[in-house]
Coordinates of C-alpha atoms in Angstrom, one line a residue:
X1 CA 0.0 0.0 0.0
X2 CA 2.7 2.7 0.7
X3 CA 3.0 5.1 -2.0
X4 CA 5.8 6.2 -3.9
X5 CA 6.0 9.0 -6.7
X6 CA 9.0 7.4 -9.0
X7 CA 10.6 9.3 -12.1
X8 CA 10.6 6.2 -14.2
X9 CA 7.4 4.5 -12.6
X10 CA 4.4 4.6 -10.3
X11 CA 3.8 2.2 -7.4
X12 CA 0.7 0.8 -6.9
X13 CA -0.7 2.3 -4.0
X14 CA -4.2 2.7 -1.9
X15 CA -3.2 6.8 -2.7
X16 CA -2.7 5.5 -6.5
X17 CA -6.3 4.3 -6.6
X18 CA -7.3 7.6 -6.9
X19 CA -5.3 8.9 -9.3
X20 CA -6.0 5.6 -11.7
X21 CA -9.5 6.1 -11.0
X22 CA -10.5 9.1 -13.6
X23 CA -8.6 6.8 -16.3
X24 CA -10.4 4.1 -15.6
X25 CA -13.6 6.2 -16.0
X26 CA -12.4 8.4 -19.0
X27 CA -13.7 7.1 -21.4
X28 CA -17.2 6.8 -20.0
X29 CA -17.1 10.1 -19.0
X30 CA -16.1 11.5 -22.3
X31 CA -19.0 10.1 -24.1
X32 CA -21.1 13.0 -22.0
X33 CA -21.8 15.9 -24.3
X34 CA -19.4 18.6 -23.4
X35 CA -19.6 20.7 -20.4
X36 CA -18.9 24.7 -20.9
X37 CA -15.5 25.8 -20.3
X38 CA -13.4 25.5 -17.1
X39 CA -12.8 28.2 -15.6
X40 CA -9.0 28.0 -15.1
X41 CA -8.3 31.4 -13.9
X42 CA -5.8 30.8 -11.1
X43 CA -6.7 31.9 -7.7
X44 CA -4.7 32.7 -4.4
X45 CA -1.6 30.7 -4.1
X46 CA -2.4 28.9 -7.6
X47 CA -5.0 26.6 -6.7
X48 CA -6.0 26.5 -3.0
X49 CA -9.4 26.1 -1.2
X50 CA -10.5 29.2 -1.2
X51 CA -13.9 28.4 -0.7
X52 CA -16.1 24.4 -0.7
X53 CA -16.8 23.9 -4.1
X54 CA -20.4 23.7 -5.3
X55 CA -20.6 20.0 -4.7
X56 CA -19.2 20.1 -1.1
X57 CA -22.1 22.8 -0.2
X58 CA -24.3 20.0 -0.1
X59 CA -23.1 18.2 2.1
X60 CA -24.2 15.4 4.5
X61 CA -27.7 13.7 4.4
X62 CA -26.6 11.9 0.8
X63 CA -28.1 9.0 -0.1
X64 CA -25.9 5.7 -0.3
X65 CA -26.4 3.2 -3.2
X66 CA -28.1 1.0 -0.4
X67 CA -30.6 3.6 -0.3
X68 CA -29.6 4.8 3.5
X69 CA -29.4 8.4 4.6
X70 CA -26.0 9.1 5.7
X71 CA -26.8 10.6 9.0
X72 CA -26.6 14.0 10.1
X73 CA -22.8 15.4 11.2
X74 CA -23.0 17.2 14.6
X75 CA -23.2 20.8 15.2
X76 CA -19.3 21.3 14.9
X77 CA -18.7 24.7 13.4
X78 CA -16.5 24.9 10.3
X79 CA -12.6 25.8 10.1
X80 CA -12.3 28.6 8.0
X81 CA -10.6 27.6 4.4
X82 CA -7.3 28.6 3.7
X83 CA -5.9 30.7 0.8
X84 CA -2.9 28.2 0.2
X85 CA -2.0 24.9 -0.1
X86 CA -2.2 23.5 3.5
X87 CA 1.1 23.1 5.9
X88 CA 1.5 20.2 8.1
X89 CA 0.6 21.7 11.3
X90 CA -2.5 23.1 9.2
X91 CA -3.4 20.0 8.4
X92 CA -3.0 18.4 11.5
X93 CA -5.3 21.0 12.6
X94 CA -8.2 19.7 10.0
X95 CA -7.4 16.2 10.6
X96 CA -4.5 13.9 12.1
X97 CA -4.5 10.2 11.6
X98 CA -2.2 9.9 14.2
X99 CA -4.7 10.1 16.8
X100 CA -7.8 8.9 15.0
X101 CA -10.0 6.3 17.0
X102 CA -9.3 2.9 15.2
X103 CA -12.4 0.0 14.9
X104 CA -11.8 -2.8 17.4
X105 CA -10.6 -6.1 16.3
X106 CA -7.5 -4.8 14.8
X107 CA -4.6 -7.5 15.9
X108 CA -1.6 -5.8 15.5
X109 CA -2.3 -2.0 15.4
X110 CA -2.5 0.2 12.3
X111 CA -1.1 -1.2 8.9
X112 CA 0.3 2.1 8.3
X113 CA -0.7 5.4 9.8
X114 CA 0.7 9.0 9.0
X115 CA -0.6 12.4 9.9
X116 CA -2.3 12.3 5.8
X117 CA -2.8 8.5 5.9
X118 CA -4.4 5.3 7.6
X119 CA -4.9 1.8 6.7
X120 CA -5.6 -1.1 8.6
X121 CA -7.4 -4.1 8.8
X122 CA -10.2 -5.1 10.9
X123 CA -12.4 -8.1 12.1
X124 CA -15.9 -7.5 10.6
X125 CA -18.1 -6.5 7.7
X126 CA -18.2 -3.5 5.3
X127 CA -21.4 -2.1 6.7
X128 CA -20.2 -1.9 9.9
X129 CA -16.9 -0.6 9.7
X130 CA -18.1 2.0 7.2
X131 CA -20.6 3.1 9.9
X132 CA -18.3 3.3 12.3
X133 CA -15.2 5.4 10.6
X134 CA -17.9 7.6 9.3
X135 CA -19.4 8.6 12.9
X136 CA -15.9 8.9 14.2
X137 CA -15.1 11.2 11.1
X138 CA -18.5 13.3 11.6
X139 CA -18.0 13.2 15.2
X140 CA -14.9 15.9 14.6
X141 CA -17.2 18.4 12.2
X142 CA -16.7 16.2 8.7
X143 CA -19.0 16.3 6.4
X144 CA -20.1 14.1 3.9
X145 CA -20.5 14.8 0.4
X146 CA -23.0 13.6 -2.1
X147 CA -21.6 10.2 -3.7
X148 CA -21.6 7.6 -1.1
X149 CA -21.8 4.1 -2.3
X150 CA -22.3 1.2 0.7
X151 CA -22.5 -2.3 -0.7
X152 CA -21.6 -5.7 0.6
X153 CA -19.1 -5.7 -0.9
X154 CA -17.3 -2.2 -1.2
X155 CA -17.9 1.1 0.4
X156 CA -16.6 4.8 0.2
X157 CA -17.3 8.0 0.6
X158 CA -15.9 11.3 0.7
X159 CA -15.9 13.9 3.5
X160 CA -15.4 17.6 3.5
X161 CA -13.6 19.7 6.7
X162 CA -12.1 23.5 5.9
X163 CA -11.7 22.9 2.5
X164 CA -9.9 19.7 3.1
X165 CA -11.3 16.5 1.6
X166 CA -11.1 13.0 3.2
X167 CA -12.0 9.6 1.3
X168 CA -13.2 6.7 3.2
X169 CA -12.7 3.3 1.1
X170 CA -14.2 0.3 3.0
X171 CA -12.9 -3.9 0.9
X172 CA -13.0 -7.0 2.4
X173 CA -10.0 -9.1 2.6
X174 CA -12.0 -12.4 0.4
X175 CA -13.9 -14.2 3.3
X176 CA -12.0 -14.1 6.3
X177 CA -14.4 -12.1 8.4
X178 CA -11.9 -9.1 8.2
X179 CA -12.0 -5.4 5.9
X180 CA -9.3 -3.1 5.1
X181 CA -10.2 0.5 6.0
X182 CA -8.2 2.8 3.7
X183 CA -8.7 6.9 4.8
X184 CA -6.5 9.4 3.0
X185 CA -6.4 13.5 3.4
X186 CA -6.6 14.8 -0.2
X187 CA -5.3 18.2 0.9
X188 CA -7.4 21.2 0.4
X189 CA -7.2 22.1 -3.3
X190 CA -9.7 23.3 -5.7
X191 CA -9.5 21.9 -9.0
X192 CA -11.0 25.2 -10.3
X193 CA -8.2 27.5 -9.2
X194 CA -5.9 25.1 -10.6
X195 CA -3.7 27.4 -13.2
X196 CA -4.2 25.6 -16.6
X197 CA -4.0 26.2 -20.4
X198 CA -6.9 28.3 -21.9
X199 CA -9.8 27.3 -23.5
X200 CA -10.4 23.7 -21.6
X201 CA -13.4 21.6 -22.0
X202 CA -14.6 20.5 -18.3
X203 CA -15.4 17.0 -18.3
X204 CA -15.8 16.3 -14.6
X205 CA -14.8 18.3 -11.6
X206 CA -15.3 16.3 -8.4
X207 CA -13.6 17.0 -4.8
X208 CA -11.0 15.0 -4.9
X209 CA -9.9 14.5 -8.9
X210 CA -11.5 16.9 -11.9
X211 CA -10.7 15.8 -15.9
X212 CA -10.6 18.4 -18.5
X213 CA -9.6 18.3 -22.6
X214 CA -7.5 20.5 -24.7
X215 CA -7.0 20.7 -28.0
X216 CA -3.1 21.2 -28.0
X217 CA -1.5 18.1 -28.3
X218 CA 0.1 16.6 -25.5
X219 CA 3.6 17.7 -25.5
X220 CA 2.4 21.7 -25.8
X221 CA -0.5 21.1 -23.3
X222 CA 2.0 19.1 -20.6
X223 CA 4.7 22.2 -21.2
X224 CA 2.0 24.6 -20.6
X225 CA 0.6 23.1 -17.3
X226 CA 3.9 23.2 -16.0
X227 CA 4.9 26.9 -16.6
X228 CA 1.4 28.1 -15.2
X229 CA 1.9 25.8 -11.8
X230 CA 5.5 26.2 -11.2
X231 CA 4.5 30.6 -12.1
X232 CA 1.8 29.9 -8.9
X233 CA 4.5 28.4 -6.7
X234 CA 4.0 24.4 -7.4
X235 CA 7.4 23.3 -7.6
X236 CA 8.3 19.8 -9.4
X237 CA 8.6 16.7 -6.9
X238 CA 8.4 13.9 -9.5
X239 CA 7.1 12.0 -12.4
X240 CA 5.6 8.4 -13.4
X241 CA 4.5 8.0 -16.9
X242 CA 2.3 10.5 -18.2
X243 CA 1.8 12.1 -14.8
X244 CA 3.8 14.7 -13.2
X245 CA 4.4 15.7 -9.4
X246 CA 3.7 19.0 -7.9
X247 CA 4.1 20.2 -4.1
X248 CA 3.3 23.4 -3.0
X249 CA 3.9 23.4 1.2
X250 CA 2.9 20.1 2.4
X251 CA 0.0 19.8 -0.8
X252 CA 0.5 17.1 -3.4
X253 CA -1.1 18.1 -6.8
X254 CA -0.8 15.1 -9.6
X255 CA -1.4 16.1 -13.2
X256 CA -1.7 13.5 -15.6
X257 CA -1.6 14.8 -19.5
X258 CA -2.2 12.4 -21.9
X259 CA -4.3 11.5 -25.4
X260 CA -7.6 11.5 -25.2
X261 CA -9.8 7.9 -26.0
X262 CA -11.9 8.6 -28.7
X263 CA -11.5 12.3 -28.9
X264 CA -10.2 13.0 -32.2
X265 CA -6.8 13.8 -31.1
X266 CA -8.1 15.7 -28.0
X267 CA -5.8 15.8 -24.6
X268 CA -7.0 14.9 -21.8
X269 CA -5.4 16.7 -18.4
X270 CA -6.4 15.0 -14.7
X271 CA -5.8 16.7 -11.6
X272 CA -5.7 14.9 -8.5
X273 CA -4.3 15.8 -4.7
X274 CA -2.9 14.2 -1.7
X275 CA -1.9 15.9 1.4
X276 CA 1.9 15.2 2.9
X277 CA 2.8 14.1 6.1
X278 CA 5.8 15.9 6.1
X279 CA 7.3 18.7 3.9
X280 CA 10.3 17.7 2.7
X281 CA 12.2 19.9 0.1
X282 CA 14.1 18.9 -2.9
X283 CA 16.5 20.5 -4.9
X284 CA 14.7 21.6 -8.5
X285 CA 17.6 19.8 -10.6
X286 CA 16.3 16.3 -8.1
X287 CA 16.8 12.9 -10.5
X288 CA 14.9 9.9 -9.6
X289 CA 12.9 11.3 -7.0
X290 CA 10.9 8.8 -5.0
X291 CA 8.3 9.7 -1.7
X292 CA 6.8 7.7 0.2
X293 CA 4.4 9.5 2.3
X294 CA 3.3 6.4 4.5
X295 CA 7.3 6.2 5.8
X296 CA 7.9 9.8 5.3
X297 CA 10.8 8.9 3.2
X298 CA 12.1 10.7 0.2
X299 CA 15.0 9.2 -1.8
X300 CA 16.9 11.1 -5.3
X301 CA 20.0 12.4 -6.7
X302 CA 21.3 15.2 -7.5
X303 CA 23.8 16.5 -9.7
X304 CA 24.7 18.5 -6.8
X305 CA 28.4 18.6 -4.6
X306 CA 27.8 17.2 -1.3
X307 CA 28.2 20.5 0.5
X308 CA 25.9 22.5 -2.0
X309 CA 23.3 19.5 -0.6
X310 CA 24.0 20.2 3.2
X311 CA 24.0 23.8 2.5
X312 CA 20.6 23.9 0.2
X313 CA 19.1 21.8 3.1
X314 CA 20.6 23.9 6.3
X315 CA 18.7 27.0 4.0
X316 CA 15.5 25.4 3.2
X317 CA 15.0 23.4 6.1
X318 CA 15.4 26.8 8.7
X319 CA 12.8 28.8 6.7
X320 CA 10.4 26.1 7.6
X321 CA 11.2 26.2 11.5
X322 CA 13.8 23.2 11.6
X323 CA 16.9 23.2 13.6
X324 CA 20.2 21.1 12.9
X325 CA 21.6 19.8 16.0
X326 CA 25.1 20.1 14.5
X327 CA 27.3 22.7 12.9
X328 CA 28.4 19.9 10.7
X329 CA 27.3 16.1 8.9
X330 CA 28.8 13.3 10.7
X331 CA 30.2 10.0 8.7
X332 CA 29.4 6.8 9.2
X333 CA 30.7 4.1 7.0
X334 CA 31.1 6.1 4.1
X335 CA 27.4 8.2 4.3
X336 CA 27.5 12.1 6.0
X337 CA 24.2 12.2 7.9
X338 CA 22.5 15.9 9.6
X339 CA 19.6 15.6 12.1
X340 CA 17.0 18.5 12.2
X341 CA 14.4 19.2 14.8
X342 CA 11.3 21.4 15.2
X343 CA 9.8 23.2 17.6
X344 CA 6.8 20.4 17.2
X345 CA 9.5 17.7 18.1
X346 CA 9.1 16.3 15.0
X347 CA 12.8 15.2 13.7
X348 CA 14.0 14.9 10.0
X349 CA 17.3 12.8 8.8
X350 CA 19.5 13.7 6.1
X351 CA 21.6 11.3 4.7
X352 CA 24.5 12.1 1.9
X353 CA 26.2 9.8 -0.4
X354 CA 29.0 10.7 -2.7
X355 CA 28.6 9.0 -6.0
X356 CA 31.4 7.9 -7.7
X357 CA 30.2 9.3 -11.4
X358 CA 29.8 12.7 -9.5
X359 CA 26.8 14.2 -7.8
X360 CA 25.2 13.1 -4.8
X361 CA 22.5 10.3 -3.3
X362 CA 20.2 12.1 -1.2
X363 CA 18.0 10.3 1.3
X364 CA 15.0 12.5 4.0
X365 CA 13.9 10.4 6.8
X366 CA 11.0 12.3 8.6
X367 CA 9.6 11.0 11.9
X368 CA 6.5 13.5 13.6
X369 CA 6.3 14.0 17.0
X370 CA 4.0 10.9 17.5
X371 CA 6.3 8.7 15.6
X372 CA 9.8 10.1 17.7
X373 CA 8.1 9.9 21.0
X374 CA 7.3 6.3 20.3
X375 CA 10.7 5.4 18.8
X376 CA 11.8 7.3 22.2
X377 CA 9.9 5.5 25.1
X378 CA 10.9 1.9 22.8
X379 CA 14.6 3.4 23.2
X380 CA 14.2 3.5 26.8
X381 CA 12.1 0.5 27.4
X382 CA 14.6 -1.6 25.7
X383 CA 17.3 0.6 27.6
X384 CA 15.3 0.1 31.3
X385 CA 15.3 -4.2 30.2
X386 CA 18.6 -4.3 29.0
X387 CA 20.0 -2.5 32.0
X388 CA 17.8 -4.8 34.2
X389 CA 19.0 -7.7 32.4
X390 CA 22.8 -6.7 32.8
X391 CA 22.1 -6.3 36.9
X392 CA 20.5 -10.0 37.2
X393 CA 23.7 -11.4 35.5
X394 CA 26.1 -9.7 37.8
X395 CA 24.6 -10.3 41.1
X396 CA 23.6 -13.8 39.9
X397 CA 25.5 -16.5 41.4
X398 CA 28.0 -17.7 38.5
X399 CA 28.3 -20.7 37.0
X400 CA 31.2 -23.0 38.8
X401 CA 33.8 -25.6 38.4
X402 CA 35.6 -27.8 40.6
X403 CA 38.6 -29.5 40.2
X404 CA 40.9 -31.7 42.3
X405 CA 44.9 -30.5 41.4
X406 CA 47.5 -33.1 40.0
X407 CA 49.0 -34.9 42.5
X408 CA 52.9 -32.9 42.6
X409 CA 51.1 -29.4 42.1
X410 CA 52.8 -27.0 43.5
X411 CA 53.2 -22.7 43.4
X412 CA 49.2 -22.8 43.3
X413 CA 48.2 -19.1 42.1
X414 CA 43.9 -18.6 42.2
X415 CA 41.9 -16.1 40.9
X416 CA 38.3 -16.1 39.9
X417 CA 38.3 -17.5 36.7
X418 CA 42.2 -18.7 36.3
X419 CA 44.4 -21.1 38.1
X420 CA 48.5 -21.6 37.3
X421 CA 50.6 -24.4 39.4
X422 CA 53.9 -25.9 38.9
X423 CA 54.8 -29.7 38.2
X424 CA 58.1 -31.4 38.1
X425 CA 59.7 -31.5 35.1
X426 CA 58.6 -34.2 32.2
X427 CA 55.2 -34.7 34.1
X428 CA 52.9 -31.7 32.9
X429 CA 51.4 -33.8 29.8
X430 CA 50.5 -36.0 32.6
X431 CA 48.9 -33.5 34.9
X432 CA 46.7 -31.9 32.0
X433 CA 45.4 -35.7 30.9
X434 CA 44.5 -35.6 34.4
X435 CA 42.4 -32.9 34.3
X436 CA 41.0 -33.6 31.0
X437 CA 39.7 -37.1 32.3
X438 CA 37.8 -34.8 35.2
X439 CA 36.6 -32.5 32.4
X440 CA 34.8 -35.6 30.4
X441 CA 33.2 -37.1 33.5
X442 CA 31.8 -33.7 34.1
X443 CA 30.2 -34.0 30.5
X444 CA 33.0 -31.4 29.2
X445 CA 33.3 -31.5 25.0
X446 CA 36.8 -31.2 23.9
X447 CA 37.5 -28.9 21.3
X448 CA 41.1 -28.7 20.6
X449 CA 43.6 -31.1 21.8
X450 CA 46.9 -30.5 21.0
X451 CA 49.8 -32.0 23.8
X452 CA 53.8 -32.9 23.1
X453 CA 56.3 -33.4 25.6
X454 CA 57.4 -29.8 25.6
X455 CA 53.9 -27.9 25.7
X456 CA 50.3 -28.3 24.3
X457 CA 47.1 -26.5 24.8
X458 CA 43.6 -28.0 25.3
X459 CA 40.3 -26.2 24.6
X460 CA 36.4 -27.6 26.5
X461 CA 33.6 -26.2 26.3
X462 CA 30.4 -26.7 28.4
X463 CA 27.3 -24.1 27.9
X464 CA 27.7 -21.1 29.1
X465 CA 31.2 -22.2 30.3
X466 CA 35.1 -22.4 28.2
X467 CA 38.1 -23.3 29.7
X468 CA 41.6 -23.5 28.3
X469 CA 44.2 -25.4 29.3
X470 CA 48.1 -25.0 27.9
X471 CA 51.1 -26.0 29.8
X472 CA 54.9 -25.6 29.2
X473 CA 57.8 -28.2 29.9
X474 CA 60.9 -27.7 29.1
X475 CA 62.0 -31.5 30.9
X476 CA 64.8 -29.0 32.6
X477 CA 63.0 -26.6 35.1
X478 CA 59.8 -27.3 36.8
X479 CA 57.0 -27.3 34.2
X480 CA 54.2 -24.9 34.1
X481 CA 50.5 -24.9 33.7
X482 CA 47.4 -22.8 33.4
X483 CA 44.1 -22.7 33.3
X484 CA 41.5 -20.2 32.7
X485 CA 37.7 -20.3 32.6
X486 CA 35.3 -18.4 30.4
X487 CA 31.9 -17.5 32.0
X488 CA 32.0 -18.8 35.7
X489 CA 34.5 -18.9 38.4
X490 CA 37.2 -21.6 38.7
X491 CA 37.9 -23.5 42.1
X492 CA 40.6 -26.7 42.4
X493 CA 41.3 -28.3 45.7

């Protein structure tokens, strides 16, 4: 399900779903006779929510395709739209999946939740857990739009807040008992401010995706739609195929210019939007560039000196309210890393690669404030067991072994874990077969064996416990031996 916006090729994706779905209904929706004109004069900040569309001003109370009134949201007043593409912590204002209630039944938490994003999957039928995400979703002052389809089988709906527009998509998993909820904030942009070409034919303008035709062809009317956007402050953040990538603040806009089916040579332009997590800024000459909001991770290159990189981010990231905790990267095996934090407590990772045909690997990690604080109390928890775990093992009793000296021992030295003694010359191989025998009737595995008359060394093992044994005899002075245990103490008597 997670989403990623690749130069070279889309990723299937819940998100994706909605930007497939006005192909998928193109060509039935181009049969209609033609609507007038779009009006395509851009608005504030080249696009934004301004004010609901004429669809949204009607809603709540739609009828579902089961033929049930949606039921009335509560008397939660309205936030007032915004003239620009939403922020995060404006979005988190509207809506933060973070903190959405989840259905019970869900076994091991969200599949994947983001400030933008939630999917999980559930124990029971479609009915019921569209019911319930819808209440939760009017409960907070959203309201549903005409449009709603509840079915066995499949449900979904759309629901408006601020200008912001939510879709609810209800599956089941094929007989199991279990659904997959899928929620996803389309940002709050209306398709009508959009800045695009002149002289459009509108062939459906809906909340969350609108589909126009030109009659440039495709290269002129792609070339176009990317002046007028990037002129209104949408700045390029990737292409798949036919569709290009815009982000304006922490808004998504996906603009897909292609031929038209059936049209006599017509283009066909559809607009969709998705609301980020996390802003994360690229540099305009980014190759390759691949998000995935779910993970809040953005991956590219750049033609761009490793320093111009830390430098473009130290800028850009600082006019957004983030804070490097360092003056300077830090390397680790080979990759130059910068951590920034906000005044939210979010935290965002840079990571730097030299490549070796020039340029530079660029890698974002963001985390929000939810996600840090949970990798941080998991940090300590392990921290508080592993601690705990360290004190048992020293004030638990350790493992010990007994053995009886050689007869002849003599210049006994004890510590802890190591014993040395002294033998008459020519009789230390003797002394260590003698304490090998006590090792195997102690159900000790030999390891290494290797004994002349001059010296040798002998390695047992016996879970948790080693123990070495090597000796020296030089058939002239007394002969010495030691022994040292791994893991316990070592007594002899």
């Amino acid at each position: 399900m997670k989403k990623s916006f690749y130069l070279a090729a889309a990723i299937p994706s819940f998100g994706a779903c909605h930007r497939i779905l006005p192909g998928i209904l193109c060509g039935a929706l181009l049969s209609l006779p033609a609507c007038k004109p779009a009006n395509n004069e851009a608005g504030a900040a080249g696009g934004t929510q301004a004010s609901p569309s004429a669809d949204a001003k009607s809603a709540g109370g739609s009828e579902s395709s089961g033929g049930k009134k949606a039921s009335s949201a509560p008397s939660i007043p309205d936030l007032p739209p915004l003239d620009h593409p939403a922020k995060v912590a404006e979005a988190a204002k509207a809506l933060d999946f973070e903190q959405f209630e989840i259905m019970p039944g869900v076994e091991k938490g969200p599949g994947e939740r983001s400030l933008a994003h939630l999917t999980y999957r559930a124990t029971g039928d479609v009915k019921a857990a569209f019911e319930f995400n819808r209440a939760k979703l009017q409960a907070l002052g959203w309201k549903e739009l005409p449009g709603t389809a509840v079915q066995n089988e499949y449900a979904s709906a759309t629901f408006q807040r601020g200008g912001f527009h939510v879709s609810l998509t209800i599956s089941p998993t094929g007989g199991d008992g279990k659904v997959d909820v899928m929620m996803a904030n389309h940002g709050n942009v209306d398709f009508t401010k959009v800045p695009l070409p002149p002289n459009l034919t509108k062939v459906y303008e809906g909340p969350i995706t609108a589909i126009y035709t030109a009659g440039e062809p495709v290269a002129a009317t792609a070339e176009t739609c990317q002046k007028l956007l990037q002129a209104a402050g949408w700045q390029p953040y990737g292409f798949a195929g036919d569709s290009k990538y815009y982000k304006q603040n922490a808004v998504l806009l996906t603009v897909m210019v292609s031929s038209a089916p059936a049209q006599g040579g017509k283009t066909m332009i559809n607009l969709g939007s998705e609301q980020l997590s996390a802003d994360l800024p690229a540099l305009p000459d980014a190759q390759d560039l691949r998000y995935t909001d779910q993970t809040g991770r953005l991956d590219y290159q750049t033609p761009a000196t490793r320093a111009d990189v830390e430098k473009f981010y130290r800028t850009s990231m600082g006019t957004l309210g983030w804070e490097p905790t360092l003056d300077h990267a830090i390397e680790d095996k080979g990759r130059f890393f910068v951590i920034f934090r906000n005044p939210e407590k979010a935290m965002t990772s840079l990571y730097m690669s030299d490549v070796k045909e020039g340029g530079t690997k660029v890698q974002l990690e963001y985390l929000s404030p939810t996600q840090f604080a949970e990798m941080d109390r998991r940090a300590t928890e392990q921290g508080e067991k592993l601690k705990a775990k360290l004190a048992a093992e020293k004030n638990a009793p350790k493992p010990q072994l007994k053995l009886k000296l050689p007869a002849g021992a003599t210049g006994v030295k004890k510590e802890s874990s190591g014993v040395e003694f002294t033998v008459t010359s020519g009789n230390a191989k003797a002394a260590v077969n003698d304490l090998r025998k006590q090792c195997s009737d102690l159900g000790w595995t030999e390891e290494i064996a290797v004994l002349e008359n001059i010296g040798g060394t002998v390695s047992l093992k016996k879970d948790p416990l080693s123990l070495s044994i090597s000796y020296t005899d030089s058939g002239v002075t007394p002969a010495e031996v030691n022994l040292m245990l791994v893991g316990g103490e070592l007594t002899v008597e």
